[in-house]
Amino acid sequence: MKRANTYFNKSAGVSKKYILLIAAFFALQVNAQGLLPRLGEQRAGTAAVTFLKIGIGARANAMGGAYVAMANDASAMYWNPAGLVQSGKNELAVSHLDWLVDVDYEYLGYVHQITPNLGVGAFAGYLHFDDMPVTTEYHPYGNGEYFSYSDLVAGITGSLKMTDRFSFGVTVKYVREELADLAMDGVMLDLGTYYWTGYRSLRIAAAMRNFGNDLRPEGTYERRKTSGTTTTNFQSFSPPTLFTLGAAMDVYEKKSHLLTASVQMNHPMDDQENFVMGGEYRYRRLFFLRGGYRASMDENQWTFGGGACFLLKGVRMKIDYAYADYTHLTMTQQFTFGFEF
């Protein structure tokens, strides 16, 4: 018994060191954003297929995207592939996002738990909007022709529990973007880790998303129809690679009530670093209220949402909603329906 107590005390000491390290890291990052120049803004607009930066899942978006250490459902294939094996259940998820300026984003994902320590999944996302009129200097309202734009992503994910505390995940995905007669595509990789510290419910997670080669458009662009001037050689752009580090913990639990807090630091390759935090209140695993805050954001700092769960013939049905207000670009809404079995 004495040896067991000694081991527990050592484990608790290590866990507390992890907590202090994470707290110090986030404190330094937040402080640095206020004291140092926002140099990351110089990289804005240097990446392709930026639709990959649009968050998937109403639950995650309602929490401001502070989800890398919370991901334990079908949307984990987007946020952190290591979280895919955390729920231990099969799930089918369907999501619809009313994005800015009449853009819609549809997402379908399925997760299958092969064993308690191994989970796999597949997903597909499609961003689109109505065809737009072709405008010229002589026809500012359209010349009778139309062009289309769309984005597609599809992939597979594998997640493995290495120990009872640590899991690792990988996602391989295909990405394609089409604009009029031009198109570009490529293959990208996501990596994620998920670690339970052993101190209460504290977990620490990290993920790297959208890692891959540069993308270059292919096709022909006709600059001037009258002279027949065309362009077939285009500049290449890097994917929107993103590194995230976060932590989450249940900060209040009593009978039917549970409150979970999550913090996360994002380091994008095409923008400045940013800090996000979110919270989720749960009542008896039936009703949920969520909120999030995004520091260093000029717009869309606050996010809100909620959800509900129902048990229907052995299938757990989840309905989640997320709302975000963009000051100058109206609002966005997302609905996600999940079926666990």
PDB file of C-alpha atoms in Angstrom, residues 45-57 61 78-79 97 99-100 103-108 123-129 149-155 173-179 183-188 190 209-210 215 237-242 270 326 334:
ATOM      1  CA  GLY A  45      -3.546  35.212 -48.254  1.00  0.00           C
ATOM      2  CA  THR A  46      -0.553  32.999 -49.078  1.00  0.00           C
ATOM      3  CA  ALA A  47      -2.316  29.610 -48.916  1.00  0.00           C
ATOM      4  CA  ALA A  48      -4.631  27.720 -51.250  1.00  0.00           C
ATOM      5  CA  VAL A  49      -7.820  25.695 -50.528  1.00  0.00           C
ATOM      6  CA  THR A  50      -8.510  27.814 -47.459  1.00  0.00           C
ATOM      7  CA  PHE A  51     -11.957  26.267 -47.132  1.00  0.00           C
ATOM      8  CA  LEU A  52     -10.122  23.619 -45.083  1.00  0.00           C
ATOM      9  CA  LYS A  53      -9.948  26.214 -42.303  1.00  0.00           C
ATOM     10  CA  ILE A  54     -13.745  26.207 -41.919  1.00  0.00           C
ATOM     11  CA  GLY A  55     -14.593  24.215 -38.799  1.00  0.00           C
ATOM     12  CA  ILE A  56     -16.678  21.049 -39.003  1.00  0.00           C
ATOM     13  CA  GLY A  57     -19.364  20.188 -36.460  1.00  0.00           C
ATOM     14  CA  ASN A  61     -17.834  25.671 -33.671  1.00  0.00           C
ATOM     15  CA  TYR A  78     -11.319  17.175 -38.873  1.00  0.00           C
ATOM     16  CA  TRP A  79     -10.065  18.504 -35.520  1.00  0.00           C
ATOM     17  CA  LEU A  97     -23.239  25.040 -42.564  1.00  0.00           C
ATOM     18  CA  TRP A  99     -21.489  30.086 -44.451  1.00  0.00           C
ATOM     19  CA  LEU A 100     -20.892  33.679 -45.464  1.00  0.00           C
ATOM     20  CA  VAL A 103     -22.003  29.764 -49.398  1.00  0.00           C
ATOM     21  CA  ASP A 104     -23.069  26.321 -48.134  1.00  0.00           C
ATOM     22  CA  TYR A 105     -20.866  23.561 -46.729  1.00  0.00           C
ATOM     23  CA  GLU A 106     -22.075  19.974 -46.448  1.00  0.00           C
ATOM     24  CA  TYR A 107     -20.261  17.276 -44.469  1.00  0.00           C
ATOM     25  CA  LEU A 108     -20.788  13.544 -44.039  1.00  0.00           C
ATOM     26  CA  PHE A 123     -15.640  11.512 -44.480  1.00  0.00           C
ATOM     27  CA  ALA A 124     -16.463  13.886 -47.309  1.00  0.00           C
ATOM     28  CA  GLY A 125     -17.080  17.624 -47.386  1.00  0.00           C
ATOM     29  CA  TYR A 126     -18.433  19.785 -50.202  1.00  0.00           C
ATOM     30  CA  LEU A 127     -18.463  23.603 -50.284  1.00  0.00           C
ATOM     31  CA  HIS A 128     -20.526  25.261 -53.008  1.00  0.00           C
ATOM     32  CA  PHE A 129     -22.734  28.150 -54.055  1.00  0.00           C
ATOM     33  CA  TYR A 149     -16.892  27.415 -57.924  1.00  0.00           C
ATOM     34  CA  SER A 150     -16.696  24.453 -55.560  1.00  0.00           C
ATOM     35  CA  ASP A 151     -14.397  22.712 -53.070  1.00  0.00           C
ATOM     36  CA  LEU A 152     -14.236  19.035 -52.234  1.00  0.00           C
ATOM     37  CA  VAL A 153     -12.437  17.096 -49.507  1.00  0.00           C
ATOM     38  CA  ALA A 154     -12.644  13.369 -48.803  1.00  0.00           C
ATOM     39  CA  GLY A 155     -10.488  11.105 -46.698  1.00  0.00           C
ATOM     40  CA  LYS A 173      -7.374  13.173 -47.508  1.00  0.00           C
ATOM     41  CA  TYR A 174      -7.853  14.259 -51.088  1.00  0.00           C
ATOM     42  CA  VAL A 175      -8.622  17.927 -51.778  1.00  0.00           C
ATOM     43  CA  ARG A 176      -9.885  19.511 -54.978  1.00  0.00           C
ATOM     44  CA  GLU A 177     -10.847  23.082 -55.835  1.00  0.00           C
ATOM     45  CA  GLU A 178     -12.563  24.164 -59.063  1.00  0.00           C
ATOM     46  CA  LEU A 179     -13.091  27.687 -60.363  1.00  0.00           C
ATOM     47  CA  ALA A 183      -8.845  23.211 -61.040  1.00  0.00           C
ATOM     48  CA  MET A 184      -6.199  22.102 -58.562  1.00  0.00           C
ATOM     49  CA  ASP A 185      -5.998  19.081 -56.318  1.00  0.00           C
ATOM     50  CA  GLY A 186      -3.654  17.256 -53.985  1.00  0.00           C
ATOM     51  CA  VAL A 187      -3.268  14.818 -51.106  1.00  0.00           C
ATOM     52  CA  MET A 188      -2.748  16.010 -47.534  1.00  0.00           C
ATOM     53  CA  ASP A 190      -3.345  15.202 -40.631  1.00  0.00           C
ATOM     54  CA  ARG A 209      -3.612  19.561 -40.086  1.00  0.00           C
ATOM     55  CA  ASN A 210      -3.389  20.071 -43.846  1.00  0.00           C
ATOM     56  CA  LEU A 215      -0.842  23.215 -55.074  1.00  0.00           C
ATOM     57  CA  PHE A 237       0.576  27.976 -53.259  1.00  0.00           C
ATOM     58  CA  SER A 238       1.068  26.088 -50.017  1.00  0.00           C
ATOM     59  CA  PRO A 239      -1.815  24.381 -48.212  1.00  0.00           C
ATOM     60  CA  PRO A 240      -3.217  26.019 -45.044  1.00  0.00           C
ATOM     61  CA  THR A 241      -1.095  23.950 -42.650  1.00  0.00           C
ATOM     62  CA  LEU A 242      -2.096  24.461 -39.031  1.00  0.00           C
ATOM     63  CA  ASP A 270      -0.721  31.606 -43.410  1.00  0.00           C
ATOM     64  CA  TYR A 326     -19.489  38.406 -38.212  1.00  0.00           C
ATOM     65  CA  GLN A 334     -24.445  25.258 -38.478  1.00  0.00           C
TER      66      GLN A 334
END
